[in-house]
mmCIF file of N, CA and C in Angstrom:
data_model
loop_
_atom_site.group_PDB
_atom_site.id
_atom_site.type_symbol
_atom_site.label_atom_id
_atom_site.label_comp_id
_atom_site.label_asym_id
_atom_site.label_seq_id
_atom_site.Cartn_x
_atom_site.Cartn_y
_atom_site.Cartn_z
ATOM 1 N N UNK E 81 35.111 151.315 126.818
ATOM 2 C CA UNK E 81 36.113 150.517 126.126
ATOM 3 C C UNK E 81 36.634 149.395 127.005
ATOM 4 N N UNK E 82 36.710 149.416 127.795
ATOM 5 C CA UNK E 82 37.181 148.616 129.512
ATOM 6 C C UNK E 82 35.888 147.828 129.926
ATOM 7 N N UNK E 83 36.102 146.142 129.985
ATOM 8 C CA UNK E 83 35.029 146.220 130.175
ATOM 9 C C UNK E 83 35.893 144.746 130.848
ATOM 10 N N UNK E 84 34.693 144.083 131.586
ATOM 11 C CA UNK E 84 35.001 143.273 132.599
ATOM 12 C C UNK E 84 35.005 141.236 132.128
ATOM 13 N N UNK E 85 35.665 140.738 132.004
ATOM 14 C CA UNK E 85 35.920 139.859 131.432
ATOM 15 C C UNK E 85 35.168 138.319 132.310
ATOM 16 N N UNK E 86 34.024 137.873 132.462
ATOM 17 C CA UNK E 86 34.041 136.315 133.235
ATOM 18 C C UNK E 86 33.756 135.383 133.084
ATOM 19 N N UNK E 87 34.388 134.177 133.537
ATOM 20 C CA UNK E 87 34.459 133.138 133.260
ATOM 21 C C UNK E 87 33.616 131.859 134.500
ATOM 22 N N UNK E 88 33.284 130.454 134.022
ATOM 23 C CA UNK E 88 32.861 129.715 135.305
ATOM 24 C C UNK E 88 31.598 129.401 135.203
ATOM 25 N N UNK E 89 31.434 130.041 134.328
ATOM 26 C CA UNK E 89 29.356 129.738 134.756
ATOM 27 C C UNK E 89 29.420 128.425 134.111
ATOM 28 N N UNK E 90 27.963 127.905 134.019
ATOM 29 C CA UNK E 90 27.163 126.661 134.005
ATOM 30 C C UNK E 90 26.217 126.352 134.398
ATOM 31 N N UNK E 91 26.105 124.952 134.125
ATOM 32 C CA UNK E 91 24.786 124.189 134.367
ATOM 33 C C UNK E 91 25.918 123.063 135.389
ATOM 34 N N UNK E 92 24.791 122.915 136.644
ATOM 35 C CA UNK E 92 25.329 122.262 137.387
ATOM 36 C C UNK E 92 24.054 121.973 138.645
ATOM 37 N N UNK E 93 24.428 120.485 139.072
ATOM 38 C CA UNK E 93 23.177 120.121 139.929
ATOM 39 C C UNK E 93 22.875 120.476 141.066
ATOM 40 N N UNK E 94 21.929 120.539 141.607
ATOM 41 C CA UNK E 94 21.707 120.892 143.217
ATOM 42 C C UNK E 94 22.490 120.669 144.187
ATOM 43 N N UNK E 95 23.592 121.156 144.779
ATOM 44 C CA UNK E 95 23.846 120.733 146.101
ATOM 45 C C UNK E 95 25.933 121.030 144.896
ATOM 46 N N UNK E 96 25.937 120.994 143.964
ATOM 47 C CA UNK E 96 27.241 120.909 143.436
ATOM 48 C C UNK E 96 27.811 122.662 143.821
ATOM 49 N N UNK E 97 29.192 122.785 142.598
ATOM 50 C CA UNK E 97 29.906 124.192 143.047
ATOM 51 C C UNK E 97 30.013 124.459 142.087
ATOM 52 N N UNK E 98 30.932 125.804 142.005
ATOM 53 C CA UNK E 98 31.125 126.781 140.906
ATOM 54 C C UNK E 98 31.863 127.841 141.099
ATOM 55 N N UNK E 99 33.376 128.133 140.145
ATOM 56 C CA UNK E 99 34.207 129.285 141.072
ATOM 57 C C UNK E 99 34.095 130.187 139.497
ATOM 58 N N UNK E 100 33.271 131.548 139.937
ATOM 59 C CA UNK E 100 33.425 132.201 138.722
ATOM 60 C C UNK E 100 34.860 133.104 138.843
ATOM 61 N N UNK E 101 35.191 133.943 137.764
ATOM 62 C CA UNK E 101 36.088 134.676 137.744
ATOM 63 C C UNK E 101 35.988 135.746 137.134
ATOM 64 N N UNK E 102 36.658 137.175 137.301
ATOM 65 C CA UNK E 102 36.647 138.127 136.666
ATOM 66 C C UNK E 102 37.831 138.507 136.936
ATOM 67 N N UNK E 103 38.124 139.413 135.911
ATOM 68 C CA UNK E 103 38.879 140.379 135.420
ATOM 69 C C UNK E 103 38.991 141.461 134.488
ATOM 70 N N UNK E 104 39.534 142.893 134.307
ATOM 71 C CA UNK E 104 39.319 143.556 133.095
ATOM 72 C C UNK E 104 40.167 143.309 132.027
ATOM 73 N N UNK E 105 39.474 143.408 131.026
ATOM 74 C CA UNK E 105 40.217 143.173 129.520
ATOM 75 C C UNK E 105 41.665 144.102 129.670
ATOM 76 N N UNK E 106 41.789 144.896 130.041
ATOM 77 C CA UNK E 106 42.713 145.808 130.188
ATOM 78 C C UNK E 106 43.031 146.893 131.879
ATOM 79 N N UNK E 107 43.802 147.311 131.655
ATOM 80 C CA UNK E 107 43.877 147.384 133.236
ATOM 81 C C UNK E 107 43.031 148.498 133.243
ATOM 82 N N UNK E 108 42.733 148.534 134.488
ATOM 83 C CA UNK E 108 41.803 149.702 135.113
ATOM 84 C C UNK E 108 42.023 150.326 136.371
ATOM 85 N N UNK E 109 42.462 151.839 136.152
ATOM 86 C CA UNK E 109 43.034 152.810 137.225
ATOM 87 C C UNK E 109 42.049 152.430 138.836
ATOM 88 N N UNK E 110 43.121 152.351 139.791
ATOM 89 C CA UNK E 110 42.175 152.653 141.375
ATOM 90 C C UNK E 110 40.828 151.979 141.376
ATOM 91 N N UNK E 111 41.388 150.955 141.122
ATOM 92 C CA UNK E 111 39.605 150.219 141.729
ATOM 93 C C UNK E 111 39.725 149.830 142.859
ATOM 94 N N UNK E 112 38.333 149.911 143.774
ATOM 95 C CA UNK E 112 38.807 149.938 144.873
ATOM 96 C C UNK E 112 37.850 149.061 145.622
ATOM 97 N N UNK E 113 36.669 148.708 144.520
ATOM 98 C CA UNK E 113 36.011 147.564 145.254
ATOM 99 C C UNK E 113 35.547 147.197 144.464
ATOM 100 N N UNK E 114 35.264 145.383 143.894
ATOM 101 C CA UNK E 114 34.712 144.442 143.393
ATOM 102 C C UNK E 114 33.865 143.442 143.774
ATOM 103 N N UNK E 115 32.673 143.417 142.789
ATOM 104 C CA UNK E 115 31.842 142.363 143.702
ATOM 105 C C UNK E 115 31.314 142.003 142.365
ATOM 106 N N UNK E 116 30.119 140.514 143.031
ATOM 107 C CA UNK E 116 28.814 139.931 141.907
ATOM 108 C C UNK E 116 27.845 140.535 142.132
ATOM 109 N N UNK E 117 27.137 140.994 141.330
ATOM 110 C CA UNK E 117 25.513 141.109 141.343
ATOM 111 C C UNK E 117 24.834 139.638 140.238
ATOM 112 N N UNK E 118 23.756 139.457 140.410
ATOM 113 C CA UNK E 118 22.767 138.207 139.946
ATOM 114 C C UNK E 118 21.366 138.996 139.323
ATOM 115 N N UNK E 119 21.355 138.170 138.272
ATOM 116 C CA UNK E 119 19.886 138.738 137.999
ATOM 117 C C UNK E 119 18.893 137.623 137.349
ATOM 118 N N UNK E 120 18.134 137.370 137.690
ATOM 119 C CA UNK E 120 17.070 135.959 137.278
ATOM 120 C C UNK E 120 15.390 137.169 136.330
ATOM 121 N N UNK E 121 15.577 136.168 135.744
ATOM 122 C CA UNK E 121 14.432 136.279 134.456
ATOM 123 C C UNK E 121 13.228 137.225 135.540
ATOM 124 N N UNK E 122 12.471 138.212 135.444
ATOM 125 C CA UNK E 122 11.923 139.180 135.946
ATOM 126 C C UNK E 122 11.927 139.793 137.139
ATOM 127 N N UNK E 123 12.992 139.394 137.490
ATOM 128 C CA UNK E 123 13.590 139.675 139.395
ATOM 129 C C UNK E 123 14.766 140.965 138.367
ATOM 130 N N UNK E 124 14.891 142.159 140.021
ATOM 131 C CA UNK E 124 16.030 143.195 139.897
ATOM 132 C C UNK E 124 17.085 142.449 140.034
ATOM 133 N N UNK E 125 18.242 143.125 139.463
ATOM 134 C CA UNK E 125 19.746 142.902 139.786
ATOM 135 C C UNK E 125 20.060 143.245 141.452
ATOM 136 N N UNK E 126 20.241 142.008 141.597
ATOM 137 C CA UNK E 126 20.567 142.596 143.651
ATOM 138 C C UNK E 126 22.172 141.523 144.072
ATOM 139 N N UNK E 127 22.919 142.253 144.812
ATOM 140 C CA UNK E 127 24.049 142.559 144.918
ATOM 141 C C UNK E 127 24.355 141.036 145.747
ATOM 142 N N UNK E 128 25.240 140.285 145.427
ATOM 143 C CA UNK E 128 25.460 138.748 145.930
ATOM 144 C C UNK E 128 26.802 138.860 146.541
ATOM 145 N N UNK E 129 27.695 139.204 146.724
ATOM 146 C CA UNK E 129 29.045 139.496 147.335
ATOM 147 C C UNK E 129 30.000 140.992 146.847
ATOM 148 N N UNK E 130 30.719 141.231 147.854
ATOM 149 C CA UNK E 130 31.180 142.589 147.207
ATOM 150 C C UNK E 130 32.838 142.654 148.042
ATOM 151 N N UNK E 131 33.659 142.722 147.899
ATOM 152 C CA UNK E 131 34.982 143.004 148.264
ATOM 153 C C UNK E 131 35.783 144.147 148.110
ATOM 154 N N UNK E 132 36.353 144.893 149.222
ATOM 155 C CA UNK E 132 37.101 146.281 148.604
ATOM 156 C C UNK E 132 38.343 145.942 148.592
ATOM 157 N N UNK E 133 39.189 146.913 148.715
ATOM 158 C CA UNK E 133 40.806 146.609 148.415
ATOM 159 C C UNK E 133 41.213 146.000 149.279
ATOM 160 N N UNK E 134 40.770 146.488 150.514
ATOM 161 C CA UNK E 134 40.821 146.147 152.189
ATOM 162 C C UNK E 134 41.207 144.548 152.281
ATOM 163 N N UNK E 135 40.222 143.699 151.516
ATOM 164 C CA UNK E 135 39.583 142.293 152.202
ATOM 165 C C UNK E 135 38.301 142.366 152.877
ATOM 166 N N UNK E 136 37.443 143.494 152.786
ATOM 167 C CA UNK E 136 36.446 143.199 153.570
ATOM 168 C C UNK E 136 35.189 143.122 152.740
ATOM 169 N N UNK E 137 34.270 142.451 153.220
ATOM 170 C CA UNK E 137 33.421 141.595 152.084
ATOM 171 C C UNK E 137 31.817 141.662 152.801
ATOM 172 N N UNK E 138 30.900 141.574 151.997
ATOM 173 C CA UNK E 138 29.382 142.067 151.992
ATOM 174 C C UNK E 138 29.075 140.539 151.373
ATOM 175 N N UNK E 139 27.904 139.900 152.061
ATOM 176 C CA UNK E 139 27.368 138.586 151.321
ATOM 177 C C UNK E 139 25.827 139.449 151.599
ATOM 178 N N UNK E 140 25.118 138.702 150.489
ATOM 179 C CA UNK E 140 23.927 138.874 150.424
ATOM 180 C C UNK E 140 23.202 137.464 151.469
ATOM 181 N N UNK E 141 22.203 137.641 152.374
ATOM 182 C CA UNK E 141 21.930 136.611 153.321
ATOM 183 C C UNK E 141 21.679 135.551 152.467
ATOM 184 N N UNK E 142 20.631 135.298 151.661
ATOM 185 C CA UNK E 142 20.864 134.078 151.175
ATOM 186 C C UNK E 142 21.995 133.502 150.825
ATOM 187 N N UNK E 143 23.357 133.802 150.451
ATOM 188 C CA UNK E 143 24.065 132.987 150.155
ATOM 189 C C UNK E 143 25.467 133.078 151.279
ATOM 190 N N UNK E 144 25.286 133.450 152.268
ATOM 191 C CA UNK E 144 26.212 133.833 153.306
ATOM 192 C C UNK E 144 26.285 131.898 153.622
ATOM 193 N N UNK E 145 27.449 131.742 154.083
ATOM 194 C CA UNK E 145 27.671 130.375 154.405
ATOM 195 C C UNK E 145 28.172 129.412 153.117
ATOM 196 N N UNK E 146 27.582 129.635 151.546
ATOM 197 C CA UNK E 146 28.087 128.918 151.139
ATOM 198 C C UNK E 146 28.617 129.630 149.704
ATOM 199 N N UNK E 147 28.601 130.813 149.587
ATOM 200 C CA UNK E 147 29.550 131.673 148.627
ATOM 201 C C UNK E 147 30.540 132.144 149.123
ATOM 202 N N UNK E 148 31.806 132.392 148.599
ATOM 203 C CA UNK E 148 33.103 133.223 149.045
ATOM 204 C C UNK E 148 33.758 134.065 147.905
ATOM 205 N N UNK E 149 33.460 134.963 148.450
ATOM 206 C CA UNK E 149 34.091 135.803 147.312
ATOM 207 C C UNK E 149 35.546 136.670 147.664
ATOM 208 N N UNK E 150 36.689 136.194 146.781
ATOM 209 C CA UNK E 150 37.993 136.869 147.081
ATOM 210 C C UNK E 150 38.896 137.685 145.824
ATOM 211 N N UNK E 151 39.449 138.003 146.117
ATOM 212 C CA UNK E 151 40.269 138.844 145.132
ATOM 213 C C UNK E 151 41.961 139.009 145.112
ATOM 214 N N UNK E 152 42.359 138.655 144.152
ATOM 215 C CA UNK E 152 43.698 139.554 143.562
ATOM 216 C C UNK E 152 43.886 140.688 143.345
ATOM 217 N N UNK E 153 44.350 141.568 144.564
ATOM 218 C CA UNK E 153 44.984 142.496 144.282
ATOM 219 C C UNK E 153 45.449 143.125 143.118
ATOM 220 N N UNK E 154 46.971 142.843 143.060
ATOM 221 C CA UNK E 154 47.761 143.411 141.854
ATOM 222 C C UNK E 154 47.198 143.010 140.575
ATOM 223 N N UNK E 155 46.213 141.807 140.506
ATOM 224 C CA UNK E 155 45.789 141.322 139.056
ATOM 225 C C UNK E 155 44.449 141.957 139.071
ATOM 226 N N UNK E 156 44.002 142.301 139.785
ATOM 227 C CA UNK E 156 42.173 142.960 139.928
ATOM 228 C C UNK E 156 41.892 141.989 139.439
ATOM 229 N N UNK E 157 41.762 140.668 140.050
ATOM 230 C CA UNK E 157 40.839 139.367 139.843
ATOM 231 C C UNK E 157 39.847 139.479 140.817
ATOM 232 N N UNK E 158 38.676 139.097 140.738
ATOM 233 C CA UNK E 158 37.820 138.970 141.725
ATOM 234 C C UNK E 158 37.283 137.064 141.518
ATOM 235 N N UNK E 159 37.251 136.885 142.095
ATOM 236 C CA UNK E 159 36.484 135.365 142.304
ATOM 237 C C UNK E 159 35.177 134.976 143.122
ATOM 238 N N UNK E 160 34.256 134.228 143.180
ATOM 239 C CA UNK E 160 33.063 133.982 143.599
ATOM 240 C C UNK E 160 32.964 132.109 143.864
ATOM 241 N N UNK E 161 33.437 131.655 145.011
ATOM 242 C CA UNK E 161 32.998 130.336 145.035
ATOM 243 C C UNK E 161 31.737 129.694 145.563
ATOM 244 N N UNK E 162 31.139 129.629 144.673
ATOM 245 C CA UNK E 162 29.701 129.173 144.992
ATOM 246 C C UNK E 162 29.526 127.407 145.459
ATOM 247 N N UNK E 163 29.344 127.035 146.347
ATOM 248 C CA UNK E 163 29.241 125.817 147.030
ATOM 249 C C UNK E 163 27.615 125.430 147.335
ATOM 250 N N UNK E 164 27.252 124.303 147.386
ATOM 251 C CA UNK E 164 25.704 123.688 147.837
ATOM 252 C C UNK E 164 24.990 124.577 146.934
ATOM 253 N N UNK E 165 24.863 124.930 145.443
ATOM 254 C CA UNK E 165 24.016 125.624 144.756
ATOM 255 C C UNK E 165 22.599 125.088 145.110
ATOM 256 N N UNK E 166 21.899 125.640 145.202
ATOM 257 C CA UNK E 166 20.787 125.806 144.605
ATOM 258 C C UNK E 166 19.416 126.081 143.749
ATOM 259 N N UNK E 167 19.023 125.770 143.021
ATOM 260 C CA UNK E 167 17.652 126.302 142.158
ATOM 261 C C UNK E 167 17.289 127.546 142.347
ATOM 262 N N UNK E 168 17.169 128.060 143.207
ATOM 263 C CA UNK E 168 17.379 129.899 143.333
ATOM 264 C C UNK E 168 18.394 130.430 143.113
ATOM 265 N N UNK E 169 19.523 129.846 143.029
ATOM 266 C CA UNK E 169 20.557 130.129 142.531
ATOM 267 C C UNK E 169 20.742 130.720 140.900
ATOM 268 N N UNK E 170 19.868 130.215 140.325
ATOM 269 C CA UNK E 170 19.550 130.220 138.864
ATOM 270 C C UNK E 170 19.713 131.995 138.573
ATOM 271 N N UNK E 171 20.633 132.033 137.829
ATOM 272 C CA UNK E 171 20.432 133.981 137.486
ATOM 273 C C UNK E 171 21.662 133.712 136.397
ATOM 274 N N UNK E 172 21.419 135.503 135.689
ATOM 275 C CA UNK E 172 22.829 135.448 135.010
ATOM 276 C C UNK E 172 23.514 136.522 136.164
ATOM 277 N N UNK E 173 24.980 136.589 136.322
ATOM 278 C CA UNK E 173 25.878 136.938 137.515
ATOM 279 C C UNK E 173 26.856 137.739 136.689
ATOM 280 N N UNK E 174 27.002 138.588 137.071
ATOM 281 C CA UNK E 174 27.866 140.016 136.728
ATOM 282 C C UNK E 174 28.684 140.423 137.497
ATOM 283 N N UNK E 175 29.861 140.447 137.175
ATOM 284 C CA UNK E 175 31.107 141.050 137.833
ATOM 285 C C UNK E 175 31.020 142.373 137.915
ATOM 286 N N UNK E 176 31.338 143.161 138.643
ATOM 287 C CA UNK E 176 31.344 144.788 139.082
ATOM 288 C C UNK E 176 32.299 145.228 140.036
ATOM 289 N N UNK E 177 33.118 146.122 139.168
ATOM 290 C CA UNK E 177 34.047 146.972 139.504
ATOM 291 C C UNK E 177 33.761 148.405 139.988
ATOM 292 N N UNK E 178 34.845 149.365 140.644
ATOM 293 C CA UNK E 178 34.503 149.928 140.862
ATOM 294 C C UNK E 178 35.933 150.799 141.049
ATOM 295 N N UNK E 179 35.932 152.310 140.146
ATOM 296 C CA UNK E 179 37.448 152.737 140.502
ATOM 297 C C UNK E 179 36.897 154.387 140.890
ATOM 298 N N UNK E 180 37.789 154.743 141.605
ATOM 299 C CA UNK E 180 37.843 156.478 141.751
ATOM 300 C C UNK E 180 39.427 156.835 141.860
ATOM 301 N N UNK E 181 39.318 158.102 141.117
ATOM 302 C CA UNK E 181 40.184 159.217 141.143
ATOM 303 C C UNK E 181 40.270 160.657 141.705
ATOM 304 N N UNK E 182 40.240 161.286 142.146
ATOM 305 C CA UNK E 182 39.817 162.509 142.667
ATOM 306 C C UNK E 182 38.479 162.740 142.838
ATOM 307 N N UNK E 183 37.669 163.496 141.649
ATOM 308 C CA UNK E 183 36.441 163.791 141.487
ATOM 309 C C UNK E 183 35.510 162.861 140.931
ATOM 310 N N UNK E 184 36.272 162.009 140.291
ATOM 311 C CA UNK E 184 35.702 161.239 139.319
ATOM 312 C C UNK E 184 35.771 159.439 139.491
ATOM 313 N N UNK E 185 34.378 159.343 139.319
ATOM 314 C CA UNK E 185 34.183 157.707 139.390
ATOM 315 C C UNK E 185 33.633 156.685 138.397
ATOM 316 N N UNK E 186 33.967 155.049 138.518
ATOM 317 C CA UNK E 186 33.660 154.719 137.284
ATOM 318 C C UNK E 186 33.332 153.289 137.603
ATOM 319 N N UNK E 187 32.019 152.829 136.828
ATOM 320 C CA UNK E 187 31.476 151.623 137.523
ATOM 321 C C UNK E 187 31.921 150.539 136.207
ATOM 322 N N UNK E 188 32.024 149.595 136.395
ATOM 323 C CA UNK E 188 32.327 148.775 135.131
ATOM 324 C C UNK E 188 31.523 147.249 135.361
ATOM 325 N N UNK E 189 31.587 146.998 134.060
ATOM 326 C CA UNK E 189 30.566 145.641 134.389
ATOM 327 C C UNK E 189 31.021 144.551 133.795
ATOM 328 N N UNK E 190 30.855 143.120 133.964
ATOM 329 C CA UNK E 190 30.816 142.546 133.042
ATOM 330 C C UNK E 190 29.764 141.952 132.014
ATOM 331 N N UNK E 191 29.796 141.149 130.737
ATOM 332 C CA UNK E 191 28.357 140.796 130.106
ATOM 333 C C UNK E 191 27.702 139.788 130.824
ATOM 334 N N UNK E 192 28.165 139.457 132.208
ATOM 335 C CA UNK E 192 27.664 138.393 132.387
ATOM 336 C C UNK E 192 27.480 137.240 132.207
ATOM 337 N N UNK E 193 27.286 136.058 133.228
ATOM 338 C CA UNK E 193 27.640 134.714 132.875
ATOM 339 C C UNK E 193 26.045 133.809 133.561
ATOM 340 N N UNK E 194 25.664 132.955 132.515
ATOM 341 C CA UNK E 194 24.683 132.503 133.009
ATOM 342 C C UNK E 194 25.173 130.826 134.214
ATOM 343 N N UNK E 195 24.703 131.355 135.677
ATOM 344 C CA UNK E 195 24.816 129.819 135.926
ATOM 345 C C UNK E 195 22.920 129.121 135.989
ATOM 346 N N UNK E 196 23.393 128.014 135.861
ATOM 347 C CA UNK E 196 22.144 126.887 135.886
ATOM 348 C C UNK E 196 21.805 126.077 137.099
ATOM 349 N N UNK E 197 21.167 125.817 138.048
ATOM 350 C CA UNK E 197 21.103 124.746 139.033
ATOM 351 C C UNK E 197 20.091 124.112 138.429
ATOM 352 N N UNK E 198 20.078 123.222 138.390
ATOM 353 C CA UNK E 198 18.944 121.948 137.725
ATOM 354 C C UNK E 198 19.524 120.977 138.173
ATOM 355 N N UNK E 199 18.380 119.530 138.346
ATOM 356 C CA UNK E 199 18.688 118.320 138.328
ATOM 357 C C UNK E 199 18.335 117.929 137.324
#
């Protein structure tokens, strides 16, 4: 029923930017780490930035240097600023949450947002 809300994508040229955004439609208990995953037309979903409650953050090497990914706390916003895109850049990008309670854990997603690099 909870599901992950984002915004930002596009079509945008080589070398331009892009700040996506997420959030859940509704609040969501103890999450405790948020990140993007990417997925391009017959390639796996593989993990592009990741943030826990902490501030501490996971880049995937290709995009280390010119993605930043940060977060709101109290709002469980997560953000993704993508800078110097590139043509490999090309995927649709999914927000992913992540909450626990005692025994129990719960992954959440969003539908995803397509960005574009083209000239």
């Amino acid at each position: 029923q909870v599901h992950l809300v984002e915004s930002g994508g596009g079509l945008v040229q080589p070398g331009g930017s892009l700040r996506l955004s997420c959030a859940p439609s509704r609040s969501i208990f103890s999450i405790y780490a948020m990140g993007w995953y990417r997925q391009a037309p017959g390639k796996q979903r593989e993990l592009v930035a990741a943030i826990t409650s902490g501030s501490r953050t996971n880049y995937a090497d290709s995009v280390k240097g010119r993605f930043t990914i940060s977060r709101d706390n109290a709002a469980n916003t997560v953000y993704l600023q993508m800078n110097n895109l590139k043509p490999e850049d090309t995927a649709v990008y999914y927000c992913n949450a992540k909450s626990a309670w005692g025994p129990d854990e719960y992954t959440y997603w969003g539908q995803g947002t397509q960005v574009t690099v083209s000239s």
